[in-house]
Amino acid sequence: MSSRRVVVTGLGLVTPLGVGTDATWKSLQAGSSGIGPITQFDATDFPAKIAGEVGDFYPSPWLGKRELRQMDRFIQFGVAAAAMACEEAGIVEGSVEAERFGVYVGAGMGGLSMIEKTVLDIETKGPRRAVSPYFVPAIIINLAPGQIAIRHNCKGPNLSHVSACSTGAHSVGEAFRVIARGDADVMIAGGTESVVNKAAIGGFCAARALSNRNDEPTKASRPFDRDRDGFVLSEGAGLLVLEELEHARARGATILAEVAGYGLNCDAHHMTSPSVGGEGASRCMRLALADAGVAPEAVGYLNAHGTSTVADTIETLAIKNVFGKHAHNGLAVSSTKSMHGHLLGAAGGLEAAIAVLALHHAVLPPTINLDNPDEGCDLDYVPHTARSQQVEYAMSNSFGFGGTNATLLFRSAP
């Protein structure tokens, strides 16, 4: 077990369900969908014409016009989410020693939108007119935590983890360990992503990974359902402020939850498909439970990776392998991707935050669109409607391409 206890004192969310924690949480409780037709480019010729876009993002509270030109949209999301998380945590100038304050924020694909636009502009305008002097710092992933650190005077550990759909969860888990071993007192951690563009949509369409339910976008993401046909690509950011317990208490901070355990491993099986039988996912969940010193029966809620693909059945099997009889008798599971879609590198950060909110508010968010559970998907997925229920432990799974896995375990606030 970790030598120093780590708690969550702030959340910052930018999602297709709303900008800010309150807006996103209200939509989750209501079972609302943030999926709609793509507006960021003309998707007429693409098989998938829907996405989870952040439609009401106005960066002026956090960024000036000149700064916007220096950042791809994924960095803008990260800066905004970090500011909101720090505000909720009550972190102001001087409240945290700069050298003990770090940032671990990653992305799965980084500045792909600006790369795409710049390459196209070079073809029509030439390199001298098309390429901004800010191009490189605007697209590289570590400028997300870099820009956040500049704004909040974070002179401690600063890294970007890049592990596909596990990125945000790995960032939170590694930040947890940084504080636990004494290398920092406060960390801003999670993921940010914005790749609703031709290259990303085209690539995932070519891989036959996206839903083509274009006529019913709000019903397109349907984890564990028999009629699911792929995931819905989304954008946004999910960041958490993690803090050493006594440091948080000394500041008088509101503690939302405690980070209890963290597991990470690899399937070493296939570049996109999970290992047969869910072996890698099972082992990852067991590692998180062992790290926390917690029995499986203590976990009351699990936010599943649940992407609305064939992998949902494998994750269900993995959950059964780990939790045994408890999987059918006492464990509530839901995939909130049914509402906000798949945020890729930001998914793990957002879903970790949702697990924290479920503990803090004693409300379990639903899996919407679960009309006909698939064969083998026979757990309590909190279908359609949120459920008022207090649980002590909540788990969040994130599994990515390359077989990379991360599981986070949270405990109700001490």
CSV table of C-alpha atoms in Angstrom, one decimal:
chain,number,residue,atom,x,y,z
A,1,MET,CA,0.0,0.0,0.0
A,2,SER,CA,1.1,3.6,-0.6
A,3,SER,CA,3.0,5.3,2.2
A,4,ARG,CA,1.2,8.7,1.7
A,5,ARG,CA,-2.6,8.9,1.2
A,6,VAL,CA,-3.8,10.8,-1.9
A,7,VAL,CA,-7.1,12.5,-2.3
A,8,VAL,CA,-9.0,14.3,-5.0
A,9,THR,CA,-9.8,18.0,-4.3
A,10,GLY,CA,-10.8,19.4,-7.7
A,11,LEU,CA,-12.2,18.4,-11.0
A,12,GLY,CA,-12.2,20.2,-14.4
A,13,LEU,CA,-14.4,18.9,-17.2
A,14,VAL,CA,-14.8,20.0,-20.8
A,15,THR,CA,-17.1,17.5,-22.5
A,16,PRO,CA,-19.8,17.0,-25.2
A,17,LEU,CA,-22.3,17.1,-22.3
A,18,GLY,CA,-21.2,20.6,-21.2
A,19,VAL,CA,-18.3,22.8,-20.1
A,20,GLY,CA,-17.7,22.5,-16.4
A,21,THR,CA,-18.2,19.8,-13.8
A,22,ASP,CA,-21.8,20.9,-12.9
A,23,ALA,CA,-23.0,21.0,-16.5
A,24,THR,CA,-21.5,17.6,-17.3
A,25,TRP,CA,-22.8,15.9,-14.1
A,26,LYS,CA,-26.3,17.2,-14.6
A,27,SER,CA,-26.4,15.7,-18.1
A,28,LEU,CA,-25.0,12.4,-16.8
A,29,GLN,CA,-27.7,12.2,-14.1
A,30,ALA,CA,-30.4,13.0,-16.6
A,31,GLY,CA,-29.2,10.4,-19.1
A,32,SER,CA,-28.6,12.9,-21.8
A,33,SER,CA,-26.6,12.4,-24.9
A,34,GLY,CA,-23.9,14.7,-26.3
A,35,ILE,CA,-23.7,13.1,-29.7
A,36,GLY,CA,-24.7,14.9,-32.8
A,37,PRO,CA,-23.9,15.6,-36.5
A,38,ILE,CA,-20.3,16.6,-37.1
A,39,THR,CA,-20.0,20.4,-37.6
A,40,GLN,CA,-16.2,20.9,-37.7
A,41,PHE,CA,-15.9,19.7,-41.3
A,42,ASP,CA,-18.1,18.5,-44.1
A,43,ALA,CA,-18.6,14.7,-43.3
A,44,THR,CA,-20.9,14.0,-46.3
A,45,ASP,CA,-18.5,11.5,-47.9
A,46,PHE,CA,-17.6,9.7,-44.6
A,47,PRO,CA,-19.4,6.6,-43.4
A,48,ALA,CA,-19.6,8.1,-39.9
A,49,LYS,CA,-21.1,11.6,-39.8
A,50,ILE,CA,-21.6,12.0,-36.1
A,51,ALA,CA,-19.3,12.8,-33.1
A,52,GLY,CA,-19.4,14.1,-29.6
A,53,GLU,CA,-18.3,17.7,-30.1
A,54,VAL,CA,-17.9,20.3,-27.4
A,55,GLY,CA,-20.3,22.8,-28.9
A,56,ASP,CA,-20.4,25.5,-26.2
A,57,PHE,CA,-16.7,26.0,-25.6
A,58,TYR,CA,-15.8,29.7,-25.4
A,59,PRO,CA,-12.2,30.0,-24.3
A,60,SER,CA,-12.2,33.8,-23.5
A,61,PRO,CA,-12.4,33.2,-19.7
A,62,TRP,CA,-9.0,31.5,-19.8
A,63,LEU,CA,-7.2,32.5,-23.1
A,64,GLY,CA,-6.7,35.6,-25.1
A,65,LYS,CA,-6.9,35.8,-28.9
A,66,ARG,CA,-3.2,35.7,-29.4
A,67,GLU,CA,-2.9,32.6,-27.1
A,68,LEU,CA,-5.5,30.8,-29.1
A,69,ARG,CA,-3.3,31.1,-32.2
A,70,GLN,CA,-0.5,29.4,-30.2
A,71,MET,CA,-2.5,26.3,-29.3
A,72,ASP,CA,-4.3,23.4,-30.9
A,73,ARG,CA,-7.8,22.9,-29.6
A,74,PHE,CA,-6.7,20.0,-27.4
A,75,ILE,CA,-4.4,22.3,-25.4
A,76,GLN,CA,-7.1,24.9,-25.1
A,77,PHE,CA,-9.4,22.3,-23.5
A,78,GLY,CA,-6.6,21.2,-21.1
A,79,VAL,CA,-5.9,24.8,-20.0
A,80,ALA,CA,-9.6,25.5,-19.4
A,81,ALA,CA,-10.1,22.2,-17.5
A,82,ALA,CA,-7.0,22.8,-15.3
A,83,ALA,CA,-8.2,26.3,-14.4
A,84,MET,CA,-11.6,24.9,-13.4
A,85,ALA,CA,-10.1,22.1,-11.4
A,86,CYS,CA,-7.7,24.4,-9.5
A,87,GLU,CA,-10.6,26.8,-8.8
A,88,GLU,CA,-12.7,24.0,-7.4
A,89,ALA,CA,-9.7,22.8,-5.3
A,90,GLY,CA,-9.3,26.3,-3.9
A,91,ILE,CA,-5.7,26.6,-5.2
A,92,VAL,CA,-4.6,30.2,-5.5
A,93,GLU,CA,-1.2,31.7,-6.0
A,94,GLY,CA,1.1,30.8,-3.1
A,95,SER,CA,-1.2,28.1,-1.6
A,96,VAL,CA,1.0,25.3,-3.0
A,97,GLU,CA,4.8,25.3,-3.0
A,98,ALA,CA,5.8,25.6,-6.7
A,99,GLU,CA,8.5,22.9,-6.6
A,100,ARG,CA,5.9,20.4,-5.0
A,101,PHE,CA,3.2,21.1,-7.6
A,102,GLY,CA,3.2,19.1,-10.9
A,103,VAL,CA,1.2,18.3,-14.0
A,104,TYR,CA,0.7,15.0,-15.7
A,105,VAL,CA,-1.6,15.6,-18.7
A,106,GLY,CA,-1.6,13.5,-21.8
A,107,ALA,CA,-3.4,13.0,-25.1
A,108,GLY,CA,-3.8,10.1,-27.5
A,109,MET,CA,-3.3,11.9,-30.8
A,110,GLY,CA,-2.4,15.5,-29.9
A,111,GLY,CA,-2.5,18.3,-32.4
A,112,LEU,CA,-3.7,16.3,-35.4
A,113,SER,CA,-6.3,18.9,-36.4
A,114,MET,CA,-3.7,21.6,-36.8
A,115,ILE,CA,-1.3,19.2,-38.5
A,116,GLU,CA,-4.0,18.4,-41.0
A,117,LYS,CA,-4.9,22.0,-41.7
A,118,THR,CA,-1.3,23.1,-42.0
A,119,VAL,CA,-0.4,20.4,-44.5
A,120,LEU,CA,-3.5,21.3,-46.6
A,121,ASP,CA,-2.6,25.0,-46.4
A,122,ILE,CA,1.0,24.3,-47.6
A,123,GLU,CA,-0.4,22.7,-50.7
A,124,THR,CA,-2.4,25.9,-51.6
A,125,LYS,CA,-0.5,28.7,-50.0
A,126,GLY,CA,3.1,27.4,-49.9
A,127,PRO,CA,5.2,26.8,-46.7
A,128,ARG,CA,6.1,30.5,-46.0
A,129,ARG,CA,2.5,31.6,-45.8
A,130,ALA,CA,1.0,28.4,-44.4
A,131,VAL,CA,3.2,27.5,-41.5
A,132,SER,CA,2.9,29.5,-38.2
A,133,PRO,CA,6.0,30.0,-36.1
A,134,TYR,CA,3.8,28.5,-33.3
A,135,PHE,CA,3.1,25.4,-35.2
A,136,VAL,CA,5.4,23.0,-33.3
A,137,PRO,CA,4.5,24.2,-29.8
A,138,ALA,CA,0.8,24.2,-30.8
A,139,ILE,CA,0.7,20.5,-31.7
A,140,ILE,CA,3.1,18.6,-29.4
A,141,ILE,CA,1.4,16.8,-26.6
A,142,ASN,CA,3.6,17.9,-23.7
A,143,LEU,CA,2.7,21.5,-24.3
A,144,ALA,CA,-0.7,20.7,-22.7
A,145,PRO,CA,1.0,20.2,-19.3
A,146,GLY,CA,3.5,22.8,-20.2
A,147,GLN,CA,1.0,25.5,-20.8
A,148,ILE,CA,-0.9,24.5,-17.6
A,149,ALA,CA,2.3,24.6,-15.6
A,150,ILE,CA,3.1,28.1,-16.9
A,151,ARG,CA,-0.3,29.4,-15.8
A,152,HIS,CA,-0.3,27.8,-12.3
A,153,ASN,CA,3.4,28.0,-11.5
A,154,CYS,CA,3.8,24.2,-11.3
A,155,LYS,CA,7.6,23.6,-11.1
A,156,GLY,CA,7.3,19.9,-10.0
A,157,PRO,CA,7.0,16.8,-12.2
A,158,ASN,CA,5.7,17.5,-15.6
A,159,LEU,CA,5.0,14.7,-18.1
A,160,SER,CA,2.7,13.6,-20.9
A,161,HIS,CA,1.7,10.0,-21.0
A,162,VAL,CA,0.6,8.7,-24.4
A,163,SER,CA,-1.2,5.3,-24.2
A,164,ALA,CA,-4.2,5.6,-26.6
A,165,CYS,CA,-7.5,5.3,-24.7
A,166,SER,CA,-5.7,4.6,-21.4
A,167,THR,CA,-3.8,7.9,-21.5
A,168,GLY,CA,-6.0,9.9,-19.0
A,169,ALA,CA,-6.1,7.0,-16.6
A,170,HIS,CA,-2.4,6.4,-16.7
A,171,SER,CA,-1.8,10.1,-16.1
A,172,VAL,CA,-4.0,10.0,-13.0
A,173,GLY,CA,-2.5,6.8,-11.7
A,174,GLU,CA,1.1,7.9,-12.2
A,175,ALA,CA,0.4,11.2,-10.6
A,176,PHE,CA,-1.1,9.3,-7.6
A,177,ARG,CA,2.2,7.4,-7.3
A,178,VAL,CA,4.3,10.6,-7.5
A,179,ILE,CA,2.5,12.0,-4.5
A,180,ALA,CA,2.4,8.7,-2.7
A,181,ARG,CA,6.2,8.3,-2.8
A,182,GLY,CA,6.7,11.9,-1.8
A,183,ASP,CA,7.9,13.6,-5.0
A,184,ALA,CA,5.1,16.2,-5.0
A,185,ASP,CA,2.2,17.3,-2.8
A,186,VAL,CA,-0.2,18.4,-5.5
A,187,MET,CA,-0.7,17.2,-9.1
A,188,ILE,CA,-3.0,18.2,-11.9
A,189,ALA,CA,-3.7,15.0,-13.9
A,190,GLY,CA,-5.8,13.6,-16.7
A,191,GLY,CA,-6.2,13.7,-20.4
A,192,THR,CA,-7.3,16.1,-23.2
A,193,GLU,CA,-8.2,15.4,-26.8
A,194,SER,CA,-9.6,17.1,-29.9
A,195,VAL,CA,-9.4,15.1,-33.2
A,196,VAL,CA,-12.9,15.5,-34.8
A,197,ASN,CA,-11.2,15.9,-38.2
A,198,LYS,CA,-11.0,14.2,-41.5
A,199,ALA,CA,-7.9,12.2,-40.8
A,200,ALA,CA,-9.1,10.7,-37.5
A,201,ILE,CA,-12.7,10.1,-38.6
A,202,GLY,CA,-11.4,8.6,-41.9
A,203,GLY,CA,-8.8,6.4,-40.1
A,204,PHE,CA,-11.3,5.0,-37.6
A,205,CYS,CA,-13.9,4.5,-40.4
A,206,ALA,CA,-11.3,2.6,-42.4
A,207,ALA,CA,-10.8,0.4,-39.4
A,208,ARG,CA,-14.5,-0.1,-39.2
A,209,ALA,CA,-14.5,1.0,-35.6
A,210,LEU,CA,-17.1,3.8,-35.7
A,211,SER,CA,-20.9,3.7,-35.5
A,212,ASN,CA,-22.7,4.5,-38.7
A,213,ARG,CA,-26.0,5.2,-37.0
A,214,ASN,CA,-26.0,8.7,-38.5
A,215,ASP,CA,-29.8,9.1,-38.5
A,216,GLU,CA,-30.0,8.6,-34.7
A,217,PRO,CA,-26.9,10.1,-33.3
A,218,THR,CA,-28.1,10.2,-29.7
A,219,LYS,CA,-28.7,6.4,-29.9
A,220,ALA,CA,-25.5,5.6,-31.7
A,221,SER,CA,-23.3,4.8,-28.6
A,222,ARG,CA,-24.9,1.8,-27.0
A,223,PRO,CA,-22.4,-0.2,-24.9
A,224,PHE,CA,-23.3,-3.8,-24.1
A,225,ASP,CA,-26.3,-3.7,-26.5
A,226,ARG,CA,-27.0,-6.3,-29.1
A,227,ASP,CA,-27.4,-3.7,-31.8
A,228,ARG,CA,-24.2,-1.7,-31.2
A,229,ASP,CA,-22.1,-1.1,-34.3
A,230,GLY,CA,-19.0,0.8,-33.1
A,231,PHE,CA,-17.9,3.7,-30.9
A,232,VAL,CA,-18.6,7.4,-31.4
A,233,LEU,CA,-15.5,9.6,-31.5
A,234,SER,CA,-15.6,12.6,-29.1
A,235,GLU,CA,-13.5,15.4,-27.8
A,236,GLY,CA,-12.9,17.1,-24.5
A,237,ALA,CA,-10.8,17.1,-21.3
A,238,GLY,CA,-11.0,15.5,-17.9
A,239,LEU,CA,-8.6,16.7,-15.3
A,240,LEU,CA,-8.3,16.0,-11.5
A,241,VAL,CA,-6.4,17.8,-8.8
A,242,LEU,CA,-4.7,15.1,-6.6
A,243,GLU,CA,-3.3,16.1,-3.3
A,244,GLU,CA,-1.6,14.5,-0.3
A,245,LEU,CA,-4.2,14.0,2.4
A,246,GLU,CA,-2.6,16.1,5.2
A,247,HIS,CA,-1.7,18.9,2.8
A,248,ALA,CA,-5.3,19.1,1.7
A,249,ARG,CA,-6.5,19.1,5.3
A,250,ALA,CA,-4.1,21.9,6.2
A,251,ARG,CA,-5.5,24.0,3.4
A,252,GLY,CA,-9.0,23.3,4.4
A,253,ALA,CA,-9.8,21.9,1.0
A,254,THR,CA,-13.0,19.9,0.3
A,255,ILE,CA,-12.1,16.3,-0.3
A,256,LEU,CA,-14.2,14.6,-3.0
A,257,ALA,CA,-12.7,11.1,-2.8
A,258,GLU,CA,-9.5,9.2,-2.0
A,259,VAL,CA,-7.4,7.4,-4.6
A,260,ALA,CA,-7.2,3.9,-3.2
A,261,GLY,CA,-5.4,1.9,-5.9
A,262,TYR,CA,-4.0,1.8,-9.4
A,263,GLY,CA,-3.1,-1.1,-11.7
A,264,LEU,CA,-1.5,-1.1,-15.2
A,265,ASN,CA,-0.3,-3.8,-17.5
A,266,CYS,CA,-0.3,-5.0,-21.1
A,267,ASP,CA,-2.2,-7.7,-23.0
A,268,ALA,CA,0.8,-8.3,-25.4
A,269,HIS,CA,-1.7,-9.9,-27.7
A,270,HIS,CA,-2.8,-7.7,-30.7
A,271,MET,CA,-2.4,-4.1,-31.8
A,272,THR,CA,-6.1,-3.3,-31.5
A,273,SER,CA,-8.0,-6.2,-30.1
A,274,PRO,CA,-8.1,-7.2,-26.3
A,275,SER,CA,-6.7,-10.5,-25.2
A,276,VAL,CA,-9.0,-13.5,-25.6
A,277,GLY,CA,-11.0,-14.1,-22.4
A,278,GLY,CA,-10.2,-10.7,-21.0
A,279,GLU,CA,-7.0,-11.9,-19.3
A,280,GLY,CA,-5.2,-8.6,-19.5
A,281,ALA,CA,-8.2,-6.6,-18.2
A,282,SER,CA,-8.8,-9.1,-15.4
A,283,ARG,CA,-5.2,-8.9,-14.3
A,284,CYS,CA,-5.2,-5.1,-14.4
A,285,MET,CA,-8.3,-4.9,-12.1
A,286,ARG,CA,-6.7,-7.3,-9.7
A,287,LEU,CA,-3.6,-5.2,-9.6
A,288,ALA,CA,-5.6,-2.2,-8.6
A,289,LEU,CA,-7.4,-4.1,-5.9
A,290,ALA,CA,-4.1,-5.5,-4.6
A,291,ASP,CA,-2.6,-2.0,-4.6
A,292,ALA,CA,-5.4,-0.8,-2.4
A,293,GLY,CA,-5.5,-3.9,-0.2
A,294,VAL,CA,-9.3,-4.2,-1.0
A,295,ALA,CA,-11.4,-7.3,-1.6
A,296,PRO,CA,-13.5,-7.4,-4.8
A,297,GLU,CA,-16.7,-7.5,-2.8
A,298,ALA,CA,-16.0,-4.0,-1.4
A,299,VAL,CA,-16.4,-2.3,-4.8
A,300,GLY,CA,-19.9,-1.1,-5.4
A,301,TYR,CA,-19.6,0.7,-8.7
A,302,LEU,CA,-17.5,0.2,-11.8
A,303,ASN,CA,-17.2,2.7,-14.7
A,304,ALA,CA,-16.5,0.4,-17.6
A,305,HIS,CA,-14.4,1.1,-20.6
A,306,GLY,CA,-17.5,0.0,-22.5
A,307,THR,CA,-16.9,1.4,-26.0
A,308,SER,CA,-20.0,0.1,-27.8
A,309,THR,CA,-17.8,-2.4,-29.8
A,310,VAL,CA,-17.3,-6.2,-29.7
A,311,ALA,CA,-14.9,-5.6,-26.9
A,312,ASP,CA,-17.8,-5.0,-24.5
A,313,THR,CA,-18.4,-8.7,-24.2
A,314,ILE,CA,-14.8,-9.3,-23.3
A,315,GLU,CA,-14.7,-6.6,-20.6
A,316,THR,CA,-17.9,-8.2,-19.2
A,317,LEU,CA,-16.2,-11.5,-19.0
A,318,ALA,CA,-13.1,-9.9,-17.4
A,319,ILE,CA,-15.4,-8.3,-14.7
A,320,LYS,CA,-16.9,-11.7,-14.0
A,321,ASN,CA,-13.5,-13.3,-13.7
A,322,VAL,CA,-12.4,-10.7,-11.1
A,323,PHE,CA,-15.6,-10.2,-9.1
A,324,GLY,CA,-17.1,-13.7,-9.2
A,325,LYS,CA,-20.6,-13.9,-7.6
A,326,HIS,CA,-20.3,-10.2,-6.6
A,327,ALA,CA,-20.4,-9.3,-10.3
A,328,HIS,CA,-24.1,-10.4,-10.3
A,329,ASN,CA,-24.9,-9.5,-6.7
A,330,GLY,CA,-23.9,-6.1,-5.6
A,331,LEU,CA,-21.7,-4.6,-8.3
A,332,ALA,CA,-23.2,-1.9,-10.5
A,333,VAL,CA,-21.5,-1.3,-13.8
A,334,SER,CA,-22.1,1.5,-16.3
A,335,SER,CA,-20.5,2.9,-19.4
A,336,THR,CA,-21.0,6.7,-19.6
A,337,LYS,CA,-19.6,6.6,-23.1
A,338,SER,CA,-23.2,5.9,-24.0
A,339,MET,CA,-23.7,9.6,-23.3
A,340,HIS,CA,-20.5,11.4,-24.0
A,341,GLY,CA,-18.9,9.1,-26.5
A,342,HIS,CA,-15.3,8.0,-26.6
A,343,LEU,CA,-12.8,10.9,-25.8
A,344,LEU,CA,-9.8,8.7,-26.7
A,345,GLY,CA,-6.8,10.1,-24.7
A,346,ALA,CA,-9.2,12.1,-22.5
A,347,ALA,CA,-11.6,9.2,-21.8
A,348,GLY,CA,-9.7,7.9,-18.7
A,349,GLY,CA,-9.5,11.3,-17.1
A,350,LEU,CA,-13.1,12.1,-17.6
A,351,GLU,CA,-14.3,8.7,-16.5
A,352,ALA,CA,-12.1,8.8,-13.4
A,353,ALA,CA,-13.7,12.1,-12.5
A,354,ILE,CA,-17.2,10.5,-13.1
A,355,ALA,CA,-16.3,7.7,-10.6
A,356,VAL,CA,-15.3,10.4,-8.1
A,357,LEU,CA,-18.6,12.3,-8.6
A,358,ALA,CA,-20.5,9.0,-8.2
A,359,LEU,CA,-18.9,8.5,-4.8
A,360,HIS,CA,-19.3,12.2,-3.8
A,361,HIS,CA,-23.0,12.5,-4.8
A,362,ALA,CA,-24.0,8.9,-4.1
A,363,VAL,CA,-25.5,8.7,-7.6
A,364,LEU,CA,-24.5,6.1,-10.2
A,365,PRO,CA,-24.7,7.3,-13.8
A,366,PRO,CA,-26.6,5.1,-16.2
A,367,THR,CA,-25.8,3.3,-19.4
A,368,ILE,CA,-28.3,4.7,-21.9
A,369,ASN,CA,-29.4,3.0,-25.1
A,370,LEU,CA,-29.2,-0.4,-23.5
A,371,ASP,CA,-32.4,-1.7,-25.0
A,372,ASN,CA,-31.4,-5.3,-25.8
A,373,PRO,CA,-28.4,-6.5,-23.8
A,374,ASP,CA,-26.1,-8.7,-25.9
A,375,GLU,CA,-25.6,-12.4,-25.2
A,376,GLY,CA,-23.0,-12.6,-22.5
A,377,CYS,CA,-23.6,-9.0,-21.3
A,378,ASP,CA,-25.7,-9.9,-18.3
A,379,LEU,CA,-24.5,-7.6,-15.5
A,380,ASP,CA,-26.3,-4.7,-13.7
A,381,TYR,CA,-25.3,-1.9,-16.2
A,382,VAL,CA,-27.6,0.7,-14.5
A,383,PRO,CA,-29.7,0.8,-17.7
A,384,HIS,CA,-31.3,4.1,-18.9
A,385,THR,CA,-31.7,5.9,-15.6
A,386,ALA,CA,-29.3,7.1,-12.9
A,387,ARG,CA,-29.5,5.4,-9.5
A,388,SER,CA,-29.2,7.0,-6.1
A,389,GLN,CA,-26.9,4.7,-4.2
A,390,GLN,CA,-24.0,5.2,-1.8
A,391,VAL,CA,-21.0,3.0,-2.4
A,392,GLU,CA,-17.6,3.0,-0.6
A,393,TYR,CA,-15.4,2.1,-3.6
A,394,ALA,CA,-15.7,2.9,-7.3
A,395,MET,CA,-13.5,1.5,-10.0
A,396,SER,CA,-12.7,2.9,-13.5
A,397,ASN,CA,-11.3,0.9,-16.4
A,398,SER,CA,-9.4,2.2,-19.4
A,399,PHE,CA,-8.1,-0.1,-22.1
A,400,GLY,CA,-6.2,1.1,-25.2
A,401,PHE,CA,-4.8,0.1,-28.6
A,402,GLY,CA,-1.6,-1.8,-28.2
A,403,GLY,CA,-3.1,-3.8,-25.3
A,404,THR,CA,-2.3,-1.1,-22.8
A,405,ASN,CA,-4.6,-1.2,-19.7
A,406,ALA,CA,-5.2,1.0,-16.6
A,407,THR,CA,-7.5,0.6,-13.7
A,408,LEU,CA,-8.1,3.2,-11.0
A,409,LEU,CA,-9.8,2.6,-7.7
A,410,PHE,CA,-11.4,5.4,-5.6
A,411,ARG,CA,-12.7,5.4,-2.0
A,412,SER,CA,-15.3,7.6,-0.5
A,413,ALA,CA,-13.8,10.7,1.1
A,414,PRO,CA,-12.2,10.1,4.5
